[in-house]
Amino acid sequence: MGFYDEMADMAADLLAPEDEGGLGQGEVLLRRVVTTPGANPWDEPTEQITDTKLSATVKRVDQRYENGALIIATGDIVTFAPVEPEPANANVLVIDGRERAITNLKRIPGAGVCVAWQCFCAA
């Protein structure tokens, strides 16, 4: 097992819910919506919603720097352990029952074995 594999396991342990011995907070779900076209062109497409429980922490942010500019906004930074399949900006986070749009999604590290994900959700 390589270094980053061990770090991914450690991140999953640290971000586990509090009742499982981790530092995870509240209930955080990753909601994916998959649209399947109908059998015929005139048939309505169907949507399937799947929720994946995340081992995550949530941190409130009021301002941040992006490319040297101060951005004043209210939102949350969510850090979570890796999940399969990988999340996408089109997914939605559900934090304690409230849907939140993902506005920025970052894989940590950017290449190699994924140790964690970090995303910004507007309030």
Backbone atoms as SQL, in Angstrom:
CREATE TABLE atoms (id INTEGER PRIMARY KEY, chain TEXT, resi INTEGER, resn TEXT, atom TEXT, x REAL, y REAL, z REAL);
INSERT INTO atoms VALUES
  (1, 'A', 1, 'MET', 'N', 0.848, -1.171, 0.000),
  (2, 'A', 1, 'MET', 'CA', 0.000, 0.000, 0.000),
  (3, 'A', 1, 'MET', 'C', 0.893, 1.234, 0.000),
  (4, 'A', 2, 'GLY', 'N', 0.589, 2.181, -0.907),
  (5, 'A', 2, 'GLY', 'CA', 1.390, 3.388, -1.023),
  (6, 'A', 2, 'GLY', 'C', 0.996, 4.456, -0.020),
  (7, 'A', 3, 'PHE', 'N', 1.785, 5.505, 0.011),
  (8, 'A', 3, 'PHE', 'CA', 1.576, 6.609, 0.944),
  (9, 'A', 3, 'PHE', 'C', 0.188, 7.224, 0.784),
  (10, 'A', 4, 'TYR', 'N', -0.201, 7.534, -0.461),
  (11, 'A', 4, 'TYR', 'CA', -1.480, 8.198, -0.678),
  (12, 'A', 4, 'TYR', 'C', -2.656, 7.261, -0.416),
  (13, 'A', 5, 'ASP', 'N', -2.477, 5.970, -0.611),
  (14, 'A', 5, 'ASP', 'CA', -3.524, 5.025, -0.232),
  (15, 'A', 5, 'ASP', 'C', -3.745, 5.076, 1.277),
  (16, 'A', 6, 'GLU', 'N', -2.644, 5.148, 2.036),
  (17, 'A', 6, 'GLU', 'CA', -2.747, 5.256, 3.494),
  (18, 'A', 6, 'GLU', 'C', -3.397, 6.578, 3.897),
  (19, 'A', 7, 'MET', 'N', -3.063, 7.662, 3.198),
  (20, 'A', 7, 'MET', 'CA', -3.663, 8.964, 3.500),
  (21, 'A', 7, 'MET', 'C', -5.162, 8.961, 3.201),
  (22, 'A', 8, 'ALA', 'N', -5.564, 8.270, 2.126),
  (23, 'A', 8, 'ALA', 'CA', -6.994, 8.171, 1.805),
  (24, 'A', 8, 'ALA', 'C', -7.733, 7.426, 2.910),
  (25, 'A', 9, 'ASP', 'N', -7.144, 6.347, 3.418),
  (26, 'A', 9, 'ASP', 'CA', -7.759, 5.600, 4.525),
  (27, 'A', 9, 'ASP', 'C', -7.839, 6.469, 5.777),
  (28, 'A', 10, 'MET', 'N', -6.769, 7.234, 6.055),
  (29, 'A', 10, 'MET', 'CA', -6.752, 8.101, 7.229),
  (30, 'A', 10, 'MET', 'C', -7.811, 9.193, 7.105),
  (31, 'A', 11, 'ALA', 'N', -7.945, 9.786, 5.911),
  (32, 'A', 11, 'ALA', 'CA', -8.952, 10.829, 5.706),
  (33, 'A', 11, 'ALA', 'C', -10.352, 10.265, 5.908),
  (34, 'A', 12, 'ALA', 'N', -10.595, 9.059, 5.400),
  (35, 'A', 12, 'ALA', 'CA', -11.906, 8.430, 5.581),
  (36, 'A', 12, 'ALA', 'C', -12.191, 8.197, 7.063),
  (37, 'A', 13, 'ASP', 'N', -11.190, 7.781, 7.825),
  (38, 'A', 13, 'ASP', 'CA', -11.363, 7.569, 9.269),
  (39, 'A', 13, 'ASP', 'C', -11.634, 8.889, 9.990),
  (40, 'A', 14, 'LEU', 'N', -10.866, 9.929, 9.655),
  (41, 'A', 14, 'LEU', 'CA', -11.040, 11.228, 10.307),
  (42, 'A', 14, 'LEU', 'C', -12.384, 11.867, 9.977),
  (43, 'A', 15, 'LEU', 'N', -12.850, 11.698, 8.750),
  (44, 'A', 15, 'LEU', 'CA', -14.084, 12.339, 8.311),
  (45, 'A', 15, 'LEU', 'C', -15.328, 11.501, 8.591),
  (46, 'A', 16, 'ALA', 'N', -15.151, 10.325, 9.175),
  (47, 'A', 16, 'ALA', 'CA', -16.297, 9.477, 9.519),
  (48, 'A', 16, 'ALA', 'C', -17.192, 10.220, 10.513),
  (49, 'A', 17, 'PRO', 'N', -18.487, 9.863, 10.568),
  (50, 'A', 17, 'PRO', 'CA', -19.386, 10.516, 11.531),
  (51, 'A', 17, 'PRO', 'C', -18.888, 10.366, 12.964),
  (52, 'A', 18, 'GLU', 'N', -19.292, 11.298, 13.797),
  (53, 'A', 18, 'GLU', 'CA', -18.842, 11.321, 15.190),
  (54, 'A', 18, 'GLU', 'C', -19.199, 10.030, 15.916),
  (55, 'A', 19, 'ASP', 'N', -20.369, 9.453, 15.627),
  (56, 'A', 19, 'ASP', 'CA', -20.763, 8.219, 16.309),
  (57, 'A', 19, 'ASP', 'C', -19.920, 7.021, 15.874),
  (58, 'A', 20, 'GLU', 'N', -19.122, 7.180, 14.808),
  (59, 'A', 20, 'GLU', 'CA', -18.212, 6.125, 14.364),
  (60, 'A', 20, 'GLU', 'C', -16.762, 6.459, 14.738),
  (61, 'A', 21, 'GLY', 'N', -16.568, 7.454, 15.603),
  (62, 'A', 21, 'GLY', 'CA', -15.234, 7.797, 16.076),
  (63, 'A', 21, 'GLY', 'C', -14.503, 8.830, 15.248),
  (64, 'A', 22, 'GLY', 'N', -15.159, 9.418, 14.266),
  (65, 'A', 22, 'GLY', 'CA', -14.519, 10.424, 13.418),
  (66, 'A', 22, 'GLY', 'C', -14.917, 11.834, 13.807),
  (67, 'A', 23, 'LEU', 'N', -14.564, 12.784, 12.955),
  (68, 'A', 23, 'LEU', 'CA', -14.859, 14.193, 13.197),
  (69, 'A', 23, 'LEU', 'C', -15.976, 14.714, 12.298),
  (70, 'A', 24, 'GLY', 'N', -16.641, 13.823, 11.565),
  (71, 'A', 24, 'GLY', 'CA', -17.709, 14.219, 10.653),
  (72, 'A', 24, 'GLY', 'C', -18.837, 14.931, 11.375),
  (73, 'A', 25, 'GLN', 'N', -19.502, 15.824, 10.652),
  (74, 'A', 25, 'GLN', 'CA', -20.535, 16.662, 11.252),
  (75, 'A', 25, 'GLN', 'C', -21.840, 16.515, 10.483),
  (76, 'A', 26, 'GLY', 'N', -22.935, 16.380, 11.216),
  (77, 'A', 26, 'GLY', 'CA', -24.247, 16.360, 10.602),
  (78, 'A', 26, 'GLY', 'C', -24.392, 15.262, 9.565),
  (79, 'A', 27, 'GLU', 'N', -25.431, 15.394, 8.758),
  (80, 'A', 27, 'GLU', 'CA', -25.651, 14.434, 7.677),
  (81, 'A', 27, 'GLU', 'C', -25.406, 15.132, 6.351),
  (82, 'A', 28, 'VAL', 'N', -24.464, 14.611, 5.579),
  (83, 'A', 28, 'VAL', 'CA', -24.130, 15.179, 4.278),
  (84, 'A', 28, 'VAL', 'C', -24.291, 14.082, 3.237),
  (85, 'A', 29, 'LEU', 'N', -25.124, 14.356, 2.230),
  (86, 'A', 29, 'LEU', 'CA', -25.377, 13.399, 1.158),
  (87, 'A', 29, 'LEU', 'C', -24.945, 14.001, -0.170),
  (88, 'A', 30, 'LEU', 'N', -24.450, 13.165, -1.063),
  (89, 'A', 30, 'LEU', 'CA', -24.161, 13.563, -2.429),
  (90, 'A', 30, 'LEU', 'C', -25.305, 13.035, -3.282),
  (91, 'A', 31, 'ARG', 'N', -26.069, 13.944, -3.890),
  (92, 'A', 31, 'ARG', 'CA', -27.247, 13.563, -4.686),
  (93, 'A', 31, 'ARG', 'C', -26.899, 13.640, -6.166),
  (94, 'A', 32, 'ARG', 'N', -27.103, 12.505, -6.837),
  (95, 'A', 32, 'ARG', 'CA', -26.885, 12.431, -8.281),
  (96, 'A', 32, 'ARG', 'C', -28.228, 12.185, -8.967),
  (97, 'A', 33, 'VAL', 'N', -28.451, 12.888, -10.074),
  (98, 'A', 33, 'VAL', 'CA', -29.658, 12.688, -10.870),
  (99, 'A', 33, 'VAL', 'C', -29.221, 12.159, -12.228),
  (100, 'A', 34, 'VAL', 'N', -29.696, 10.952, -12.563),
  (101, 'A', 34, 'VAL', 'CA', -29.361, 10.338, -13.849),
  (102, 'A', 34, 'VAL', 'C', -30.621, 10.338, -14.702),
  (103, 'A', 35, 'THR', 'N', -30.541, 10.969, -15.877),
  (104, 'A', 35, 'THR', 'CA', -31.671, 11.035, -16.792),
  (105, 'A', 35, 'THR', 'C', -31.490, 9.991, -17.885),
  (106, 'A', 36, 'THR', 'N', -32.511, 9.152, -18.074),
  (107, 'A', 36, 'THR', 'CA', -32.472, 8.111, -19.091),
  (108, 'A', 36, 'THR', 'C', -33.535, 8.430, -20.137),
  (109, 'A', 37, 'PRO', 'N', -33.143, 8.508, -21.416),
  (110, 'A', 37, 'PRO', 'CA', -34.148, 8.800, -22.441),
  (111, 'A', 37, 'PRO', 'C', -35.152, 7.658, -22.557),
  (112, 'A', 38, 'GLY', 'N', -36.345, 8.001, -23.035),
  (113, 'A', 38, 'GLY', 'CA', -37.385, 6.991, -23.228),
  (114, 'A', 38, 'GLY', 'C', -37.009, 6.016, -24.335),
  (115, 'A', 39, 'ALA', 'N', -37.735, 4.887, -24.382),
  (116, 'A', 39, 'ALA', 'CA', -37.465, 3.871, -25.398),
  (117, 'A', 39, 'ALA', 'C', -37.700, 4.403, -26.800),
  (118, 'A', 40, 'ASN', 'N', -38.644, 5.317, -26.935),
  (119, 'A', 40, 'ASN', 'CA', -38.959, 5.936, -28.221),
  (120, 'A', 40, 'ASN', 'C', -38.720, 7.439, -28.113),
  (121, 'A', 41, 'PRO', 'N', -38.488, 8.104, -29.234),
  (122, 'A', 41, 'PRO', 'CA', -38.215, 9.545, -29.177),
  (123, 'A', 41, 'PRO', 'C', -39.348, 10.349, -28.541),
  (124, 'A', 42, 'TRP', 'N', -40.582, 9.858, -28.600),
  (125, 'A', 42, 'TRP', 'CA', -41.717, 10.594, -28.059),
  (126, 'A', 42, 'TRP', 'C', -41.985, 10.269, -26.577),
  (127, 'A', 43, 'ASP', 'N', -41.288, 9.281, -26.050),
  (128, 'A', 43, 'ASP', 'CA', -41.454, 8.935, -24.644),
  (129, 'A', 43, 'ASP', 'C', -40.698, 9.916, -23.752),
  (130, 'A', 44, 'GLU', 'N', -41.291, 10.218, -22.620),
  (131, 'A', 44, 'GLU', 'CA', -40.651, 11.104, -21.645),
  (132, 'A', 44, 'GLU', 'C', -39.412, 10.440, -21.052),
  (133, 'A', 45, 'PRO', 'N', -38.353, 11.201, -20.832),
  (134, 'A', 45, 'PRO', 'CA', -37.192, 10.623, -20.142),
  (135, 'A', 45, 'PRO', 'C', -37.524, 10.376, -18.670),
  (136, 'A', 46, 'THR', 'N', -36.813, 9.448, -18.071),
  (137, 'A', 46, 'THR', 'CA', -37.014, 9.172, -16.648),
  (138, 'A', 46, 'THR', 'C', -35.780, 9.647, -15.884),
  (139, 'A', 47, 'GLU', 'N', -36.017, 10.062, -14.653),
  (140, 'A', 47, 'GLU', 'CA', -34.924, 10.506, -13.794),
  (141, 'A', 47, 'GLU', 'C', -34.814, 9.566, -12.606),
  (142, 'A', 48, 'GLN', 'N', -33.576, 9.196, -12.286),
  (143, 'A', 48, 'GLN', 'CA', -33.321, 8.383, -11.110),
  (144, 'A', 48, 'GLN', 'C', -32.397, 9.166, -10.194),
  (145, 'A', 49, 'ILE', 'N', -32.830, 9.350, -8.961),
  (146, 'A', 49, 'ILE', 'CA', -32.051, 10.092, -7.978),
  (147, 'A', 49, 'ILE', 'C', -31.402, 9.098, -7.027),
  (148, 'A', 50, 'THR', 'N', -30.084, 9.216, -6.859),
  (149, 'A', 50, 'THR', 'CA', -29.379, 8.374, -5.904),
  (150, 'A', 50, 'THR', 'C', -28.638, 9.264, -4.919),
  (151, 'A', 51, 'ASP', 'N', -28.757, 8.928, -3.647),
  (152, 'A', 51, 'ASP', 'CA', -28.065, 9.651, -2.587),
  (153, 'A', 51, 'ASP', 'C', -26.968, 8.763, -2.018),
  (154, 'A', 52, 'THR', 'N', -25.786, 9.336, -1.842),
  (155, 'A', 52, 'THR', 'CA', -24.658, 8.640, -1.235),
  (156, 'A', 52, 'THR', 'C', -24.275, 9.385, 0.030),
  (157, 'A', 53, 'LYS', 'N', -24.286, 8.684, 1.172),
  (158, 'A', 53, 'LYS', 'CA', -23.906, 9.315, 2.436),
  (159, 'A', 53, 'LYS', 'C', -22.404, 9.564, 2.422),
  (160, 'A', 54, 'LEU', 'N', -22.009, 10.777, 2.805),
  (161, 'A', 54, 'LEU', 'CA', -20.601, 11.161, 2.800),
  (162, 'A', 54, 'LEU', 'C', -20.061, 11.250, 4.222),
  (163, 'A', 55, 'SER', 'N', -18.806, 10.897, 4.369),
  (164, 'A', 55, 'SER', 'CA', -18.065, 11.178, 5.599),
  (165, 'A', 55, 'SER', 'C', -17.468, 12.558, 5.384),
  (166, 'A', 56, 'ALA', 'N', -18.016, 13.569, 6.079),
  (167, 'A', 56, 'ALA', 'CA', -17.677, 14.943, 5.725),
  (168, 'A', 56, 'ALA', 'C', -17.670, 15.879, 6.920),
  (169, 'A', 57, 'THR', 'N', -16.981, 17.004, 6.726),
  (170, 'A', 57, 'THR', 'CA', -17.046, 18.133, 7.647),
  (171, 'A', 57, 'THR', 'C', -17.525, 19.343, 6.855),
  (172, 'A', 58, 'VAL', 'N', -18.186, 20.262, 7.540),
  (173, 'A', 58, 'VAL', 'CA', -18.743, 21.452, 6.895),
  (174, 'A', 58, 'VAL', 'C', -18.237, 22.672, 7.654),
  (175, 'A', 59, 'LYS', 'N', -17.691, 23.620, 6.912),
  (176, 'A', 59, 'LYS', 'CA', -17.136, 24.839, 7.516),
  (177, 'A', 59, 'LYS', 'C', -17.772, 26.052, 6.842),
  (178, 'A', 60, 'ARG', 'N', -18.322, 26.972, 7.633),
  (179, 'A', 60, 'ARG', 'CA', -18.930, 28.190, 7.099),
  (180, 'A', 60, 'ARG', 'C', -17.832, 29.157, 6.698),
  (181, 'A', 61, 'VAL', 'N', -18.017, 29.832, 5.562),
  (182, 'A', 61, 'VAL', 'CA', -17.048, 30.816, 5.076),
  (183, 'A', 61, 'VAL', 'C', -17.807, 32.081, 4.684),
  (184, 'A', 62, 'ASP', 'N', -17.216, 33.236, 5.000),
  (185, 'A', 62, 'ASP', 'CA', -17.843, 34.505, 4.668),
  (186, 'A', 62, 'ASP', 'C', -17.088, 35.260, 3.585),
  (187, 'A', 63, 'GLN', 'N', -15.776, 35.043, 3.518),
  (188, 'A', 63, 'GLN', 'CA', -14.980, 35.699, 2.486),
  (189, 'A', 63, 'GLN', 'C', -13.790, 34.828, 2.137),
  (190, 'A', 64, 'ARG', 'N', -13.299, 34.992, 0.916),
  (191, 'A', 64, 'ARG', 'CA', -12.155, 34.211, 0.471),
  (192, 'A', 64, 'ARG', 'C', -11.446, 34.983, -0.640),
  (193, 'A', 65, 'TYR', 'N', -10.206, 34.598, -0.896),
  (194, 'A', 65, 'TYR', 'CA', -9.438, 35.180, -1.988),
  (195, 'A', 65, 'TYR', 'C', -9.426, 34.212, -3.160),
  (196, 'A', 66, 'GLU', 'N', -9.705, 34.726, -4.348),
  (197, 'A', 66, 'GLU', 'CA', -9.600, 33.946, -5.583),
  (198, 'A', 66, 'GLU', 'C', -8.833, 34.791, -6.584),
  (199, 'A', 67, 'ASN', 'N', -7.722, 34.252, -7.042),
  (200, 'A', 67, 'ASN', 'CA', -6.883, 34.938, -8.024),
  (201, 'A', 67, 'ASN', 'C', -6.534, 36.355, -7.586),
  (202, 'A', 68, 'GLY', 'N', -6.261, 36.534, -6.299),
  (203, 'A', 68, 'GLY', 'CA', -5.841, 37.821, -5.779),
  (204, 'A', 68, 'GLY', 'C', -6.965, 38.801, -5.490),
  (205, 'A', 69, 'ALA', 'N', -8.220, 38.407, -5.750),
  (206, 'A', 69, 'ALA', 'CA', -9.349, 39.293, -5.484),
  (207, 'A', 69, 'ALA', 'C', -10.128, 38.784, -4.276),
  (208, 'A', 70, 'LEU', 'N', -10.564, 39.694, -3.422),
  (209, 'A', 70, 'LEU', 'CA', -11.346, 39.328, -2.251),
  (210, 'A', 70, 'LEU', 'C', -12.796, 39.129, -2.673),
  (211, 'A', 71, 'ILE', 'N', -13.327, 37.938, -2.423),
  (212, 'A', 71, 'ILE', 'CA', -14.716, 37.614, -2.740),
  (213, 'A', 71, 'ILE', 'C', -15.456, 37.523, -1.413),
  (214, 'A', 72, 'ILE', 'N', -16.484, 38.342, -1.254),
  (215, 'A', 72, 'ILE', 'CA', -17.286, 38.294, -0.041),
  (216, 'A', 72, 'ILE', 'C', -18.574, 37.567, -0.389),
  (217, 'A', 73, 'ALA', 'N', -18.732, 36.397, 0.168),
  (218, 'A', 73, 'ALA', 'CA', -19.901, 35.563, -0.087),
  (219, 'A', 73, 'ALA', 'C', -20.128, 34.680, 1.123),
  (220, 'A', 74, 'THR', 'N', -21.344, 34.220, 1.276),
  (221, 'A', 74, 'THR', 'CA', -21.646, 33.311, 2.362),
  (222, 'A', 74, 'THR', 'C', -21.874, 31.939, 1.769),
  (223, 'A', 75, 'GLY', 'N', -21.244, 30.964, 2.349),
  (224, 'A', 75, 'GLY', 'CA', -21.400, 29.599, 1.874),
  (225, 'A', 75, 'GLY', 'C', -20.685, 28.653, 2.800),
  (226, 'A', 76, 'ASP', 'N', -20.561, 27.422, 2.359),
  (227, 'A', 76, 'ASP', 'CA', -19.908, 26.392, 3.150),
  (228, 'A', 76, 'ASP', 'C', -18.804, 25.737, 2.341),
  (229, 'A', 77, 'ILE', 'N', -17.736, 25.354, 3.033),
  (230, 'A', 77, 'ILE', 'CA', -16.701, 24.519, 2.439),
  (231, 'A', 77, 'ILE', 'C', -16.903, 23.134, 3.031),
  (232, 'A', 78, 'VAL', 'N', -17.131, 22.166, 2.158),
  (233, 'A', 78, 'VAL', 'CA', -17.374, 20.794, 2.584),
  (234, 'A', 78, 'VAL', 'C', -16.172, 19.953, 2.162),
  (235, 'A', 79, 'THR', 'N', -15.575, 19.259, 3.124),
  (236, 'A', 79, 'THR', 'CA', -14.472, 18.345, 2.852),
  (237, 'A', 79, 'THR', 'C', -14.980, 16.949, 3.117),
  (238, 'A', 80, 'PHE', 'N', -14.813, 16.050, 2.117),
  (239, 'A', 80, 'PHE', 'CA', -15.336, 14.693, 2.296),
  (240, 'A', 80, 'PHE', 'C', -14.393, 13.649, 1.727),
  (241, 'A', 81, 'ALA', 'N', -14.531, 12.447, 2.261),
  (242, 'A', 81, 'ALA', 'CA', -13.705, 11.311, 1.843),
  (243, 'A', 81, 'ALA', 'C', -14.103, 10.883, 0.430),
  (244, 'A', 82, 'PRO', 'N', -13.193, 10.238, -0.301),
  (245, 'A', 82, 'PRO', 'CA', -13.490, 9.805, -1.669),
  (246, 'A', 82, 'PRO', 'C', -14.701, 8.875, -1.749),
  (247, 'A', 83, 'VAL', 'N', -15.454, 9.018, -2.834),
  (248, 'A', 83, 'VAL', 'CA', -16.609, 8.156, -3.124),
  (249, 'A', 83, 'VAL', 'C', -16.533, 7.719, -4.577),
  (250, 'A', 84, 'GLU', 'N', -17.199, 6.629, -4.881),
  (251, 'A', 84, 'GLU', 'CA', -17.287, 6.146, -6.263),
  (252, 'A', 84, 'GLU', 'C', -18.739, 6.153, -6.699),
  (253, 'A', 85, 'PRO', 'N', -19.057, 6.581, -7.888),
  (254, 'A', 85, 'PRO', 'CA', -18.167, 7.256, -8.833),
  (255, 'A', 85, 'PRO', 'C', -17.818, 8.652, -8.326),
  (256, 'A', 86, 'GLU', 'N', -16.788, 9.220, -8.925),
  (257, 'A', 86, 'GLU', 'CA', -16.330, 10.532, -8.491),
  (258, 'A', 86, 'GLU', 'C', -17.440, 11.573, -8.643),
  (259, 'A', 87, 'PRO', 'N', -17.501, 12.540, -7.718),
  (260, 'A', 87, 'PRO', 'CA', -18.525, 13.580, -7.801),
  (261, 'A', 87, 'PRO', 'C', -18.268, 14.519, -8.975),
  (262, 'A', 88, 'ALA', 'N', -19.301, 15.268, -9.343),
  (263, 'A', 88, 'ALA', 'CA', -19.210, 16.241, -10.429),
  (264, 'A', 88, 'ALA', 'C', -19.894, 17.526, -9.990),
  (265, 'A', 89, 'ASN', 'N', -19.563, 18.631, -10.641),
  (266, 'A', 89, 'ASN', 'CA', -20.194, 19.910, -10.316),
  (267, 'A', 89, 'ASN', 'C', -21.703, 19.876, -10.512),
  (268, 'A', 90, 'ALA', 'N', -22.197, 19.000, -11.367),
  (269, 'A', 90, 'ALA', 'CA', -23.632, 18.897, -11.624),
  (270, 'A', 90, 'ALA', 'C', -24.375, 18.221, -10.470),
  (271, 'A', 91, 'ASN', 'N', -23.659, 17.557, -9.572),
  (272, 'A', 91, 'ASN', 'CA', -24.294, 16.916, -8.421),
  (273, 'A', 91, 'ASN', 'C', -24.728, 17.979, -7.419),
  (274, 'A', 92, 'VAL', 'N', -25.492, 17.548, -6.429),
  (275, 'A', 92, 'VAL', 'CA', -25.990, 18.436, -5.382),
  (276, 'A', 92, 'VAL', 'C', -25.608, 17.843, -4.039),
  (277, 'A', 93, 'LEU', 'N', -25.233, 18.688, -3.086),
  (278, 'A', 93, 'LEU', 'CA', -25.013, 18.226, -1.724),
  (279, 'A', 93, 'LEU', 'C', -26.273, 18.501, -0.914),
  (280, 'A', 94, 'VAL', 'N', -26.627, 17.567, -0.064),
  (281, 'A', 94, 'VAL', 'CA', -27.748, 17.748, 0.855),
  (282, 'A', 94, 'VAL', 'C', -27.135, 17.785, 2.250),
  (283, 'A', 95, 'ILE', 'N', -27.157, 18.974, 2.865),
  (284, 'A', 95, 'ILE', 'CA', -26.541, 19.171, 4.173),
  (285, 'A', 95, 'ILE', 'C', -27.659, 19.333, 5.193),
  (286, 'A', 96, 'ASP', 'N', -27.757, 18.359, 6.084),
  (287, 'A', 96, 'ASP', 'CA', -28.811, 18.344, 7.105),
  (288, 'A', 96, 'ASP', 'C', -30.192, 18.610, 6.499),
  (289, 'A', 97, 'GLY', 'N', -30.460, 17.945, 5.367),
  (290, 'A', 97, 'GLY', 'CA', -31.776, 18.011, 4.740),
  (291, 'A', 97, 'GLY', 'C', -31.983, 19.143, 3.758),
  (292, 'A', 98, 'ARG', 'N', -31.017, 20.055, 3.614),
  (293, 'A', 98, 'ARG', 'CA', -31.163, 21.176, 2.679),
  (294, 'A', 98, 'ARG', 'C', -30.276, 20.972, 1.464),
  (295, 'A', 99, 'GLU', 'N', -30.875, 21.051, 0.274),
  (296, 'A', 99, 'GLU', 'CA', -30.098, 20.905, -0.960),
  (297, 'A', 99, 'GLU', 'C', -29.243, 22.141, -1.179),
  (298, 'A', 100, 'ARG', 'N', -27.995, 21.910, -1.576),
  (299, 'A', 100, 'ARG', 'CA', -27.054, 22.990, -1.829),
  (300, 'A', 100, 'ARG', 'C', -26.338, 22.724, -3.141),
  (301, 'A', 101, 'ALA', 'N', -26.267, 23.711, -4.006),
  (302, 'A', 101, 'ALA', 'CA', -25.580, 23.579, -5.290),
  (303, 'A', 101, 'ALA', 'C', -24.070, 23.642, -5.071),
  (304, 'A', 102, 'ILE', 'N', -23.353, 22.774, -5.774),
  (305, 'A', 102, 'ILE', 'CA', -21.891, 22.785, -5.736),
  (306, 'A', 102, 'ILE', 'C', -21.410, 23.832, -6.725),
  (307, 'A', 103, 'THR', 'N', -20.639, 24.810, -6.236),
  (308, 'A', 103, 'THR', 'CA', -20.146, 25.856, -7.130),
  (309, 'A', 103, 'THR', 'C', -18.678, 25.687, -7.482),
  (310, 'A', 104, 'ASN', 'N', -17.944, 24.919, -6.671),
  (311, 'A', 104, 'ASN', 'CA', -16.532, 24.693, -6.941),
  (312, 'A', 104, 'ASN', 'C', -16.147, 23.359, -6.318),
  (313, 'A', 105, 'LEU', 'N', -15.597, 22.461, -7.115),
  (314, 'A', 105, 'LEU', 'CA', -15.251, 21.119, -6.651),
  (315, 'A', 105, 'LEU', 'C', -13.771, 20.886, -6.894),
  (316, 'A', 106, 'LYS', 'N', -13.059, 20.451, -5.835),
  (317, 'A', 106, 'LYS', 'CA', -11.613, 20.275, -5.948),
  (318, 'A', 106, 'LYS', 'C', -11.215, 18.896, -5.418),
  (319, 'A', 107, 'ARG', 'N', -10.469, 18.158, -6.237),
  (320, 'A', 107, 'ARG', 'CA', -9.930, 16.850, -5.868),
  (321, 'A', 107, 'ARG', 'C', -8.590, 17.064, -5.178),
  (322, 'A', 108, 'ILE', 'N', -8.344, 16.348, -4.067),
  (323, 'A', 108, 'ILE', 'CA', -7.087, 16.498, -3.329),
  (324, 'A', 108, 'ILE', 'C', -6.380, 15.156, -3.288),
  (325, 'A', 109, 'PRO', 'N', -5.160, 15.020, -3.768),
  (326, 'A', 109, 'PRO', 'CA', -4.434, 15.943, -4.636),
  (327, 'A', 109, 'PRO', 'C', -5.026, 15.921, -6.044),
  (328, 'A', 110, 'GLY', 'N', -4.538, 16.802, -6.894),
  (329, 'A', 110, 'GLY', 'CA', -5.088, 16.932, -8.240),
  (330, 'A', 110, 'GLY', 'C', -4.811, 15.744, -9.142),
  (331, 'A', 111, 'ALA', 'N', -3.811, 14.929, -8.832),
  (332, 'A', 111, 'ALA', 'CA', -3.479, 13.754, -9.648),
  (333, 'A', 111, 'ALA', 'C', -3.110, 12.605, -8.717),
  (334, 'A', 112, 'GLY', 'N', -3.154, 11.402, -9.230),
  (335, 'A', 112, 'GLY', 'CA', -2.804, 10.234, -8.426),
  (336, 'A', 112, 'GLY', 'C', -3.985, 9.742, -7.612),
  (337, 'A', 113, 'VAL', 'N', -3.690, 9.115, -6.485),
  (338, 'A', 113, 'VAL', 'CA', -4.729, 8.555, -5.617),
  (339, 'A', 113, 'VAL', 'C', -5.470, 9.689, -4.926),
  (340, 'A', 114, 'CYS', 'N', -6.797, 9.700, -5.036),
  (341, 'A', 114, 'CYS', 'CA', -7.617, 10.726, -4.389),
  (342, 'A', 114, 'CYS', 'C', -7.651, 10.470, -2.883),
  (343, 'A', 115, 'VAL', 'N', -7.291, 11.490, -2.102),
  (344, 'A', 115, 'VAL', 'CA', -7.296, 11.395, -0.644),
  (345, 'A', 115, 'VAL', 'C', -8.589, 11.986, -0.082),
  (346, 'A', 116, 'ALA', 'N', -9.070, 13.078, -0.687),
  (347, 'A', 116, 'ALA', 'CA', -10.284, 13.736, -0.220),
  (348, 'A', 116, 'ALA', 'C', -10.813, 14.653, -1.322),
  (349, 'A', 117, 'TRP', 'N', -12.014, 15.152, -1.118),
  (350, 'A', 117, 'TRP', 'CA', -12.628, 16.144, -2.004),
  (351, 'A', 117, 'TRP', 'C', -12.970, 17.369, -1.168),
  (352, 'A', 118, 'GLN', 'N', -12.903, 18.533, -1.784),
  (353, 'A', 118, 'GLN', 'CA', -13.302, 19.755, -1.129),
  (354, 'A', 118, 'GLN', 'C', -14.176, 20.530, -2.108),
  (355, 'A', 119, 'CYS', 'N', -15.305, 21.017, -1.618),
  (356, 'A', 119, 'CYS', 'CA', -16.161, 21.790, -2.505),
  (357, 'A', 119, 'CYS', 'C', -16.753, 22.976, -1.768),
  (358, 'A', 120, 'PHE', 'N', -17.125, 23.988, -2.531),
  (359, 'A', 120, 'PHE', 'CA', -17.767, 25.180, -2.007),
  (360, 'A', 120, 'PHE', 'C', -19.224, 25.137, -2.422),
  (361, 'A', 121, 'CYS', 'N', -20.108, 25.401, -1.479),
  (362, 'A', 121, 'CYS', 'CA', -21.551, 25.437, -1.731),
  (363, 'A', 121, 'CYS', 'C', -22.079, 26.799, -1.319),
  (364, 'A', 122, 'ALA', 'N', -22.751, 27.466, -2.233),
  (365, 'A', 122, 'ALA', 'CA', -23.344, 28.759, -1.909),
  (366, 'A', 122, 'ALA', 'C', -24.506, 28.569, -0.954),
  (367, 'A', 123, 'ALA', 'N', -24.719, 29.544, -0.082),
  (368, 'A', 123, 'ALA', 'CA', -25.808, 29.441, 0.902),
  (369, 'A', 123, 'ALA', 'C', -27.131, 29.821, 0.297);
